[in-house]
Tab-separated table of C-alpha atoms and ligand atoms in Angstrom:
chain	number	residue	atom	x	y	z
N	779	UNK	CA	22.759	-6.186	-6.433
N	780	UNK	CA	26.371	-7.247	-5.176
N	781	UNK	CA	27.571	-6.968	-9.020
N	782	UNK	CA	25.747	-3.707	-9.628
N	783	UNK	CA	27.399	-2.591	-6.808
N	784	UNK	CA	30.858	-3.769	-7.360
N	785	UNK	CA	31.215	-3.031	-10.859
N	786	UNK	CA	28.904	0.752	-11.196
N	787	UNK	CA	27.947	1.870	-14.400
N	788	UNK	CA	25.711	4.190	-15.894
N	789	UNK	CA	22.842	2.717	-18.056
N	790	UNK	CA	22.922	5.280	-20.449
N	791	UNK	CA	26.616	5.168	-21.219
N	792	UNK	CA	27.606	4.189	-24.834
N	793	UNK	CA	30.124	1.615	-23.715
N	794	UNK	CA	30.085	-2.321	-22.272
N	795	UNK	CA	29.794	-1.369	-19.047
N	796	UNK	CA	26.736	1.102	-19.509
N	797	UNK	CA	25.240	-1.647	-21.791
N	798	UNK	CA	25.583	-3.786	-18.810
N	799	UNK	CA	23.953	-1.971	-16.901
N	800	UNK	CA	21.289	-1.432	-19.542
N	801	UNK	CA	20.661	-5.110	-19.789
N	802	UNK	CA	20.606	-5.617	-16.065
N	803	UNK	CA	17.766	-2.766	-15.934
N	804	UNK	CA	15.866	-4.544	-18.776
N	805	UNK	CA	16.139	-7.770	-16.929
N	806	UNK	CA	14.229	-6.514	-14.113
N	807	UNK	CA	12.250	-4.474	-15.361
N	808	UNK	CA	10.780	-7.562	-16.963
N	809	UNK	CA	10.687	-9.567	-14.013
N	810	UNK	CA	8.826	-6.542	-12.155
N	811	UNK	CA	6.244	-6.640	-15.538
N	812	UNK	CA	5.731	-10.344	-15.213
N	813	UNK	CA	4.978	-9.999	-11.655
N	814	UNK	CA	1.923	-7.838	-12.645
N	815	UNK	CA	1.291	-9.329	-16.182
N	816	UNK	CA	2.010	-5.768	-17.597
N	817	UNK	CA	4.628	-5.411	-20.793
N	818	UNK	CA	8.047	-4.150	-19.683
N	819	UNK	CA	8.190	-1.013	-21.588
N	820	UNK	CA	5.018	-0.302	-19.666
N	821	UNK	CA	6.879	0.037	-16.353
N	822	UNK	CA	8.489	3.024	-15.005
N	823	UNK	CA	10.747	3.676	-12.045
N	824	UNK	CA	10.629	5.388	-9.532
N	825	UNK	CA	12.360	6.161	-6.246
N	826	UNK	CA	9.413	4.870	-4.044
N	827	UNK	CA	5.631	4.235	-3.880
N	828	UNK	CA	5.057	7.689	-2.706
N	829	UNK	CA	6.629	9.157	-6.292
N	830	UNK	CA	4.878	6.851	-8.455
N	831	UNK	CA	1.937	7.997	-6.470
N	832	UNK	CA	2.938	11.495	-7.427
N	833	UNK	CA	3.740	10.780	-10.918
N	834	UNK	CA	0.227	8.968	-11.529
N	835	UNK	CA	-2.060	11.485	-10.247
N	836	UNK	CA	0.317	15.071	-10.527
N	837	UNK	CA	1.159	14.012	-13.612
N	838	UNK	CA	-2.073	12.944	-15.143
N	839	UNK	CA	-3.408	16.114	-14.061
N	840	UNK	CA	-1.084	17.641	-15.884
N	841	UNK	CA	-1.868	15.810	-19.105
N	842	UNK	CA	-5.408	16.767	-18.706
N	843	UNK	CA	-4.064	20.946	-18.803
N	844	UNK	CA	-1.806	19.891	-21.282
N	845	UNK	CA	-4.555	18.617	-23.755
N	846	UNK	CA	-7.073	20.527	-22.654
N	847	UNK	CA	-9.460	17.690	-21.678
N	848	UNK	CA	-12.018	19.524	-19.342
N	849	UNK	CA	-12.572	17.028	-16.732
N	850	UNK	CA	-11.522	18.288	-13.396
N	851	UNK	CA	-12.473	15.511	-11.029
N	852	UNK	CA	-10.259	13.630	-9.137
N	853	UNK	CA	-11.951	11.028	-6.469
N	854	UNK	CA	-9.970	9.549	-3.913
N	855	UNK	CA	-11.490	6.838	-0.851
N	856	UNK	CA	-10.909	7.949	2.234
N	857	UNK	CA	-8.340	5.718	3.693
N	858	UNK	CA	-5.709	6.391	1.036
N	859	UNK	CA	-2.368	6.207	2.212
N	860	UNK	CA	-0.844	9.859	2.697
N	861	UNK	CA	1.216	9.801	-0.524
N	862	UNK	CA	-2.049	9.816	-2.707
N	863	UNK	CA	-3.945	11.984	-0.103
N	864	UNK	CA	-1.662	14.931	-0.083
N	865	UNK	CA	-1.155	14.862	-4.153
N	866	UNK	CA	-4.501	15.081	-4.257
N	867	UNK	CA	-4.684	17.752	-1.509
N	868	UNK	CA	-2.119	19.579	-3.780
N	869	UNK	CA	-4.444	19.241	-6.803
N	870	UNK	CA	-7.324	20.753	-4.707
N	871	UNK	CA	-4.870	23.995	-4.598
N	872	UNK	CA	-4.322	24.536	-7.739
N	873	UNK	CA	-8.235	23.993	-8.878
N	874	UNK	CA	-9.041	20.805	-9.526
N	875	UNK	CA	-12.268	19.278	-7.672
N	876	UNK	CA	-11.376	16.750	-5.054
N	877	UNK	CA	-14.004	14.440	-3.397
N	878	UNK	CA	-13.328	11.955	-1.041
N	879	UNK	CA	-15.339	8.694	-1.446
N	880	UNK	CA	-16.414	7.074	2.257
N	881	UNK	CA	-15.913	3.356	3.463
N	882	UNK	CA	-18.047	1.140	5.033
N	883	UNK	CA	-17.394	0.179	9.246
N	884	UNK	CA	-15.089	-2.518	7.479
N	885	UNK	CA	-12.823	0.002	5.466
N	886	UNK	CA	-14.403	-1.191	2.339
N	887	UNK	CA	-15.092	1.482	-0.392
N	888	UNK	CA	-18.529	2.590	-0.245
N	889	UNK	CA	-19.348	1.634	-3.954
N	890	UNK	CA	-23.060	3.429	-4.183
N	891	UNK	CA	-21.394	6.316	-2.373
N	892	UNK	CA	-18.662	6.112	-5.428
N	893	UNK	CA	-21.386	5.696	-7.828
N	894	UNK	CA	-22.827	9.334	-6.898
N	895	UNK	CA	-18.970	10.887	-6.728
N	896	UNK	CA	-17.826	9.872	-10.606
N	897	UNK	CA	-19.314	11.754	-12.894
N	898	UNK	CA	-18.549	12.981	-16.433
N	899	UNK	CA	-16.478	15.396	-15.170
N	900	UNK	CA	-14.136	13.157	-13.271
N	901	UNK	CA	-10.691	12.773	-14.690
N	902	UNK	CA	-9.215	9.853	-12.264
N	903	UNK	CA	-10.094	7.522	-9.723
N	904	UNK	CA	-7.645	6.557	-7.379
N	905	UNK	CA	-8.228	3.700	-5.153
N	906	UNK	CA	-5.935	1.551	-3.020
N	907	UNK	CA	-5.416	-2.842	-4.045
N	908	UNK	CA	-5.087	-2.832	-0.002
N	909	UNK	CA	-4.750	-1.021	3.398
N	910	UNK	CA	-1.558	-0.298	4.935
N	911	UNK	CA	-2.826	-0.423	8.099
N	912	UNK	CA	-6.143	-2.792	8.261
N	913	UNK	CA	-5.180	-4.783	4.827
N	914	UNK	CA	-8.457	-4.685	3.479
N	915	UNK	CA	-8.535	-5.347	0.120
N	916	UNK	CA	-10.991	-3.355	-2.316
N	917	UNK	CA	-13.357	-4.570	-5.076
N	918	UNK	CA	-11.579	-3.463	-7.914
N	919	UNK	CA	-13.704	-5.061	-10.371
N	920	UNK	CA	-16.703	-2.816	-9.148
N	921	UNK	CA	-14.274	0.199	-8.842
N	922	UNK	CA	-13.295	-0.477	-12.423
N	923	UNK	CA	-16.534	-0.739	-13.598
N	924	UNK	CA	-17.521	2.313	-12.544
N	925	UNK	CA	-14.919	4.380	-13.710
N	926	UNK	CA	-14.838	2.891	-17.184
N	927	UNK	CA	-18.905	3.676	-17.270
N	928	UNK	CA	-17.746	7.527	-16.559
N	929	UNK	CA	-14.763	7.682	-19.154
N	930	UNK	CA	-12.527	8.432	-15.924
N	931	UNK	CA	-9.122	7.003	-15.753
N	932	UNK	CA	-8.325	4.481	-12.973
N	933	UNK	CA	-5.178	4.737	-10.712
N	934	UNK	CA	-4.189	1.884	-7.951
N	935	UNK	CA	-2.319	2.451	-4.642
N	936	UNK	CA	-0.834	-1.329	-5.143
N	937	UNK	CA	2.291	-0.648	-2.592
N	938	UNK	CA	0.958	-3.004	0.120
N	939	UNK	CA	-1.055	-5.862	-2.539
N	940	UNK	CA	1.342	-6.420	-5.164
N	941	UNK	CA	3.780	-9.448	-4.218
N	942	UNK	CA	1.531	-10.265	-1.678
N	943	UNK	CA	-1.942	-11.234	-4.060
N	944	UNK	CA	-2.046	-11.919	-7.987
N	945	UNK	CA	-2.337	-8.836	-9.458
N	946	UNK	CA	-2.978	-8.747	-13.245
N	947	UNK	CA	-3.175	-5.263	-14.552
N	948	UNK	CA	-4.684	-6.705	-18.003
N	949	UNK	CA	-7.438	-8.581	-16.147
N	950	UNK	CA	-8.209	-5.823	-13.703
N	951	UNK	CA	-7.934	-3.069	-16.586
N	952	UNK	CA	-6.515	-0.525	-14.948
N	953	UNK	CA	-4.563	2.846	-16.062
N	954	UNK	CA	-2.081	3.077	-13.509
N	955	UNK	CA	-0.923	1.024	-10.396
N	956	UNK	CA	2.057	2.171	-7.901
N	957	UNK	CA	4.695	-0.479	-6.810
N	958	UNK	CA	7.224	-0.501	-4.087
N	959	UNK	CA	10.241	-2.476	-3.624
N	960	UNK	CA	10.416	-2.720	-0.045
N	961	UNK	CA	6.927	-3.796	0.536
N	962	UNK	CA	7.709	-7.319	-1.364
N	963	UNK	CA	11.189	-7.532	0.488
N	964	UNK	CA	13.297	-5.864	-2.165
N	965	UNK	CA	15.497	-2.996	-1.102
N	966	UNK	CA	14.125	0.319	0.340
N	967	UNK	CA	14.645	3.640	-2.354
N	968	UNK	CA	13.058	2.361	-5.302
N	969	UNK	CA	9.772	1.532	-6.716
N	970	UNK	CA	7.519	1.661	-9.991
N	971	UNK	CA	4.665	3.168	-12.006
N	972	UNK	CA	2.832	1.282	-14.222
N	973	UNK	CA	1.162	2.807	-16.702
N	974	UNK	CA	-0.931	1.118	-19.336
N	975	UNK	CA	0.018	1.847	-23.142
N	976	UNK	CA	-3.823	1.720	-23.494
N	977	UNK	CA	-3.639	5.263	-20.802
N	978	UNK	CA	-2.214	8.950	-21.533
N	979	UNK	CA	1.378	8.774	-20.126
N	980	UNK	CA	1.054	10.891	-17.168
N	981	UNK	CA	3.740	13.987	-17.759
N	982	UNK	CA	6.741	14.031	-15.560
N	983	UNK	CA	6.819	15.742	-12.512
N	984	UNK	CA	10.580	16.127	-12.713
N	985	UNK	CA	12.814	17.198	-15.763
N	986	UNK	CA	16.502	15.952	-16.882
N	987	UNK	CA	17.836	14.135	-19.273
N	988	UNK	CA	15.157	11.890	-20.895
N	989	UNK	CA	15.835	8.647	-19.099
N	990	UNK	CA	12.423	6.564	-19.038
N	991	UNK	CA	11.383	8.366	-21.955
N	992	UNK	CA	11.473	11.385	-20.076
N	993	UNK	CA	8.405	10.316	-17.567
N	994	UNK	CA	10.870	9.767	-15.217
N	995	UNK	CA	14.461	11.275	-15.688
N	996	UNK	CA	17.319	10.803	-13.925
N	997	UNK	CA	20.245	8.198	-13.572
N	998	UNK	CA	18.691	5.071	-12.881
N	999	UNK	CA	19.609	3.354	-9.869
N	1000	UNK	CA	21.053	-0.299	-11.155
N	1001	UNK	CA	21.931	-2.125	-7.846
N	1002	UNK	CA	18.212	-1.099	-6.370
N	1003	UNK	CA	16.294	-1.711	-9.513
N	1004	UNK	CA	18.234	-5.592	-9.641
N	1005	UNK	CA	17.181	-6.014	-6.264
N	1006	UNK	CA	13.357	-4.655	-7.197
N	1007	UNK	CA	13.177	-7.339	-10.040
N	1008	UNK	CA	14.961	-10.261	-7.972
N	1009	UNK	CA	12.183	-9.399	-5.311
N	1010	UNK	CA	9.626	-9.419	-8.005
N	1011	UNK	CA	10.927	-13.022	-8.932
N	1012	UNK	CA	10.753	-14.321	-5.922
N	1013	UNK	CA	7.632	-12.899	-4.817
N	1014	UNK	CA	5.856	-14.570	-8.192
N	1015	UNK	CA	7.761	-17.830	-7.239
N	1016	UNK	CA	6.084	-17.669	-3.635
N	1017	UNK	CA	3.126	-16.025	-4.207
N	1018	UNK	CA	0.419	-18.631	-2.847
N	1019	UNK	CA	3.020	-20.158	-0.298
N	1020	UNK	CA	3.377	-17.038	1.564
N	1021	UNK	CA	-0.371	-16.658	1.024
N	1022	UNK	CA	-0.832	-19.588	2.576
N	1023	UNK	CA	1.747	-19.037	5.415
N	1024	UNK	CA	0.681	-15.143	6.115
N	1025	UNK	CA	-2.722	-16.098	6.767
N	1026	UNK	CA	-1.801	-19.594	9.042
N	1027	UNK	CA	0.076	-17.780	11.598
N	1028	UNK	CA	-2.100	-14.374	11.851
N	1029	UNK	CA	-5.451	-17.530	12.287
N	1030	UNK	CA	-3.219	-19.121	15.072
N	1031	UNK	CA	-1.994	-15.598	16.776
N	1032	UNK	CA	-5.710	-14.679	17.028
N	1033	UNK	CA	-6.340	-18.713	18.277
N	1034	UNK	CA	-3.642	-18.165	20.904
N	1035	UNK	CA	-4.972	-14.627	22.438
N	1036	UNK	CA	-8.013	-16.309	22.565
N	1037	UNK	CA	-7.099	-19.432	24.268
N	1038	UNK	CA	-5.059	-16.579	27.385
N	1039	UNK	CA	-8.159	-15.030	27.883
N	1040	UNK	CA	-7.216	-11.852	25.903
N	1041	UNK	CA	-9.596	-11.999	22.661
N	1042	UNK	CA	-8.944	-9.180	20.403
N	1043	UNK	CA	-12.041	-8.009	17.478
N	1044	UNK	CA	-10.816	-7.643	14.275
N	1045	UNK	CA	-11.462	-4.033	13.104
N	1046	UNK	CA	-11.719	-5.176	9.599
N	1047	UNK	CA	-14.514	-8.022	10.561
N	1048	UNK	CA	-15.544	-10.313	7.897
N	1049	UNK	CA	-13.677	-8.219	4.952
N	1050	UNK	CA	-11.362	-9.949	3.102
N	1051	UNK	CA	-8.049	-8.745	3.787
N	1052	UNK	CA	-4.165	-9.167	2.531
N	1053	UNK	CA	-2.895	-12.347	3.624
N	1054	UNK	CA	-1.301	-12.240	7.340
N	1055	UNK	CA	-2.768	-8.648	8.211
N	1056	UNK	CA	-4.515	-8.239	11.189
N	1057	UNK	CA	-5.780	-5.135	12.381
N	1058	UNK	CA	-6.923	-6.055	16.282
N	1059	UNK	CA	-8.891	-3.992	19.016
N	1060	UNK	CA	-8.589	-4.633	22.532
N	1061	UNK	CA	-11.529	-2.974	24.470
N	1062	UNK	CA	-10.177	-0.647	27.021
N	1063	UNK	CA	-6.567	-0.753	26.160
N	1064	UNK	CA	-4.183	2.115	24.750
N	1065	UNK	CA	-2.149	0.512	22.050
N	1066	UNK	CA	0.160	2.934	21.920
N	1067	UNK	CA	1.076	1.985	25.501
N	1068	UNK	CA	0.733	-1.652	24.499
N	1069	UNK	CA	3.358	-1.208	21.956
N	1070	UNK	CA	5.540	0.539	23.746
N	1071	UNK	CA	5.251	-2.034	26.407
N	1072	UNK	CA	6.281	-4.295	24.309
N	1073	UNK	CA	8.914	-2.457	22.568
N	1074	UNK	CA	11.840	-4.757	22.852
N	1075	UNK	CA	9.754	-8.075	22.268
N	1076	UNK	CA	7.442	-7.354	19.552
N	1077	UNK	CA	7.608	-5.900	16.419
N	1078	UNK	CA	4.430	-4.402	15.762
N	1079	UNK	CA	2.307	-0.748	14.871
N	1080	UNK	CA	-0.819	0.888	15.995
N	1081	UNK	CA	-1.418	3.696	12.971
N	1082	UNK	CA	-0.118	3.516	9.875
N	1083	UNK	CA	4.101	3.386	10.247
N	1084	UNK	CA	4.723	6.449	7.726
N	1085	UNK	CA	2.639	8.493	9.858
N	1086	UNK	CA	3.495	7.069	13.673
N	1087	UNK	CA	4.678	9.354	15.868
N	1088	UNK	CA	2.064	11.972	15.679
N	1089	UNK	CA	-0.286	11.847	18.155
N	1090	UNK	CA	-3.595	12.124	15.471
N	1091	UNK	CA	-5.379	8.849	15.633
N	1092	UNK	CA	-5.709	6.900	12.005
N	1093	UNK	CA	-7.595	8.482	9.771
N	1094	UNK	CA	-7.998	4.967	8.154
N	1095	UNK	CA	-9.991	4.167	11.276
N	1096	UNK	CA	-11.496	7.018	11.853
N	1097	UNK	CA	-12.995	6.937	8.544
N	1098	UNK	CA	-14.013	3.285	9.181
N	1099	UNK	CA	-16.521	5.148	11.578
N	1100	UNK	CA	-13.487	4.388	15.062
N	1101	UNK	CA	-14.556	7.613	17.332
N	1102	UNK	CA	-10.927	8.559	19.271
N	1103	UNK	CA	-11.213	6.621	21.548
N	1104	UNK	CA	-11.819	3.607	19.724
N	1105	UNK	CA	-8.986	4.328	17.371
N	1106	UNK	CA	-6.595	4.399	20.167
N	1107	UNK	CA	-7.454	0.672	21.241
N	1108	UNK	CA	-6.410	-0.676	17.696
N	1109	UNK	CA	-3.039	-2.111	16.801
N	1110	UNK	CA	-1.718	-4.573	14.080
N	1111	UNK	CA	0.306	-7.292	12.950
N	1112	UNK	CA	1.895	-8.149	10.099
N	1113	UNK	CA	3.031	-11.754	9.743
N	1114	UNK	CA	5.380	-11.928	6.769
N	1115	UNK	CA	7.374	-14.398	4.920
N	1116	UNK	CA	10.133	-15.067	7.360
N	1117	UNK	CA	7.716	-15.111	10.309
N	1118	UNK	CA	7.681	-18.046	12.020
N	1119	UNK	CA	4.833	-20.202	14.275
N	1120	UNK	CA	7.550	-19.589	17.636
N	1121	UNK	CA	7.735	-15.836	16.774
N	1122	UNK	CA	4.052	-15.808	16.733
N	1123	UNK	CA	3.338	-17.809	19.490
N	1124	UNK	CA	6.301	-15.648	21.789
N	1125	UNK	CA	4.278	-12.790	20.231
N	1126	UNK	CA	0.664	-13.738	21.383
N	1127	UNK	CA	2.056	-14.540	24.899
N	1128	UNK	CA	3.623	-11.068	25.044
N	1129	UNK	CA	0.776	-9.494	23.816
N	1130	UNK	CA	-1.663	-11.882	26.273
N	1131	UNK	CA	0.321	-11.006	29.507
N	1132	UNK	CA	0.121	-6.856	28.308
N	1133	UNK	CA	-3.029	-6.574	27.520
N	1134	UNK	CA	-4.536	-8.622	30.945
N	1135	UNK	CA	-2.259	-6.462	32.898
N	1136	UNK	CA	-3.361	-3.157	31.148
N	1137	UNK	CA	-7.416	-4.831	31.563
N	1138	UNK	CA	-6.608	-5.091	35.023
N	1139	UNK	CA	-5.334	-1.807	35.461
N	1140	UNK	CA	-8.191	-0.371	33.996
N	1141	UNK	CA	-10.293	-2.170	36.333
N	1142	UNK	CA	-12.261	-4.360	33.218
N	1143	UNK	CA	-10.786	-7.710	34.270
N	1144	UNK	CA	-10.511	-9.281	37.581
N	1145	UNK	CA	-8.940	-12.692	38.185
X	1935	PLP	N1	1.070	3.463	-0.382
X	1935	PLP	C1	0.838	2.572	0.579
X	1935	PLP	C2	-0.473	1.858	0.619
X	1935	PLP	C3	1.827	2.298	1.543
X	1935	PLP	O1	1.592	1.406	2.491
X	1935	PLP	C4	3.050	2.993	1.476
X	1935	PLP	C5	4.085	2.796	2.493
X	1935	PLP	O2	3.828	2.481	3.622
X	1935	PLP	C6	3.239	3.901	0.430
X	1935	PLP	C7	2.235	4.107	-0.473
X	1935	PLP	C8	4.525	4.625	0.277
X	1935	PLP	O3	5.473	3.721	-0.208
X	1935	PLP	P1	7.021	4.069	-0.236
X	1935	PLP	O4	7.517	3.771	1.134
X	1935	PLP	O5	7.598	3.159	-1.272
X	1935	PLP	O6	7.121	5.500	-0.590
């Protein structure tokens, strides 16, 4: 990124420099590919998540007007993050049919409630690889199945999963997935749409000068898409390590809350989530005041971080079944690749103390 930086050039300029740039881009570009088992020219950037998002499901949509295919159907789940909600929300304005497919008490797709929602008529399915704010991973393979059976096209929120779990878009035959740097430790402002060669090329939702064959136009960003492939590296290189280290320290958090008396449930229960997510309720105990009591010590969320803030519980949890009141007791934890066993065990002390002071308050615990 320091080079890119230090030495600016535009890919598209007809001179060393620009071809340097070129051949930087192409160099990650493959890295983010292999990360996914995708082709490189099958990859196309974006600024973020939330505009490949956009691209996938605006600009399918588009396609389908274009060509004048006749299925209007678009199915989302109900605990999409907001950047696939309110596309779709958008597509519901300007005619297209919108369902919503439920989850389970879990946060897991409801897939006989999905079977009844695809139908002939359904142009795209678009399903999350994993919650932002539970981590609850989805059964793709089922999702898949069910799509292909309808003729609909498949598109996958991967913003949170990929980097985190193997993700191979040839294996899980999907039309579409959504990447973002920042999520795998790369730098924030840039991200990536996949889009199989096997799928209609969604059509851009923006209009320039033909970069990215014109899907996605506009002056590519070379420091930000180095630092998206050197992420991607690194994230293949650690893949299962991480794995294996995410899901250690969130087992001996939850051990050491136990051990001070201040057991949390975890809202996602026996679902099999991303590795070192956990998504915690603690009976009789605001969160949000939790976290802010906590503030300075502990780095950690109640809803989902884009959307914190407002004063609306989740609508992750509240489609998991959560009344209001239940919502407001959950918060979560992320413990990520730098994490380490004294940060978590500083963490579950902090948390311990809080939450027996705030059960005490409330009159639920007495010592
Ligand atoms: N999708 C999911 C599941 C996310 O968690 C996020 C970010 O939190 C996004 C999309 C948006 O990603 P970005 O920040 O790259 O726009």
């Amino acid at each position: 990124m320091v080079a890119a930086w230090t030495t600016p050039a535009n890919a598209g300029s007809p001179h060393i420099l620009g071809e340097r740039a070129a051949a930087a881009i192409s160099g990650a570009r493959a890295d983010v590919a292999k990360l996914i088992a995708s082709a490189p020219s099958e990859i196309v950037f974006t600024s973020s998540a939330t505009e490949a998002n956009n691209l996938a499901m605006l600009g399918v949509a588009d396609w389908a007007v274009e060509t004048q295919n006749p299925r209007r159907r678009i199915v989302v789940s109900a605990v999409e993050h907001k950047a696939v909600l309110e596309p779709a929300h958008r597509l519901k304005k300007l005619g297209f049919d919108v369902v919503v497919a439920p989850v389970d008490y879990s946060g897991v797709i409801d897939l006989s409630a999905l079977r009844v929602l695809v139908d002939s008529n359904t142009l795209l399915i678009s399903i999350m690889v994993a919650n932002n704010e539970t981590g609850v991973l989805q059964p793709l393979s089922d999702v898949v199945a069910i799509a292909r059976a309808n003729g609909a096209l498949i598109h996958c929120d991967g913003a949170q999963a990929a980097g985190k779990i193997p993700l191979d878009v040839v294996e899980l035959d999907i039309d579409y997935l959504s990447l973002s740097s920042h999520k795998m430790y790369g730098p924030v402002g840039v991200g990536g749409l996949y889009v199989s060669a096997a799928a209609p090329p969604p059509r851009p939702i923006q209009f320039g000068g033909g970069q990215q064959n014109s899907i996605r136009p506009g002056t590519e960003p070379v420091p930000l898409i180095v630092g998206f492939g050197a992420a991607a590296s690194l994230a293949c290189s650690k893949l299962s390590a991480d794995a294996k280290h995410g899901d250690e320290l969130a087992l001996r958090l939850l051990a050491k809350l136990q051990e001070r008396q201040a057991p949390c449930r975890r809202t996602t229960n026996g679902a099999p989530v991303l590795p070192g997510t956990l998504s915690l309720s603690a009976l009789g105990v605001d969160a949000d005041d939790l976290v802010s009591l906590l503030q300075t010590k502990v780095c950690f969320s109640t809803g989902s971080a884009c959307t914190s803030g407002q004063v609306l519980s989740s609508h992750v949890l509240l489609a998991m079944g959560m009344t209001q009141m239940e919502a407001r007791t959950v918060f979560r934890i992320y413990c990520n690749r730098y994490t380490t066993e004294n940060d978590i065990d500083i963490a579950a002390d902090e948390i311990a103390k809080a939450l027996l002071r705030a059960r005490l308050a409330s009159g639920r615990s007495r010592q």
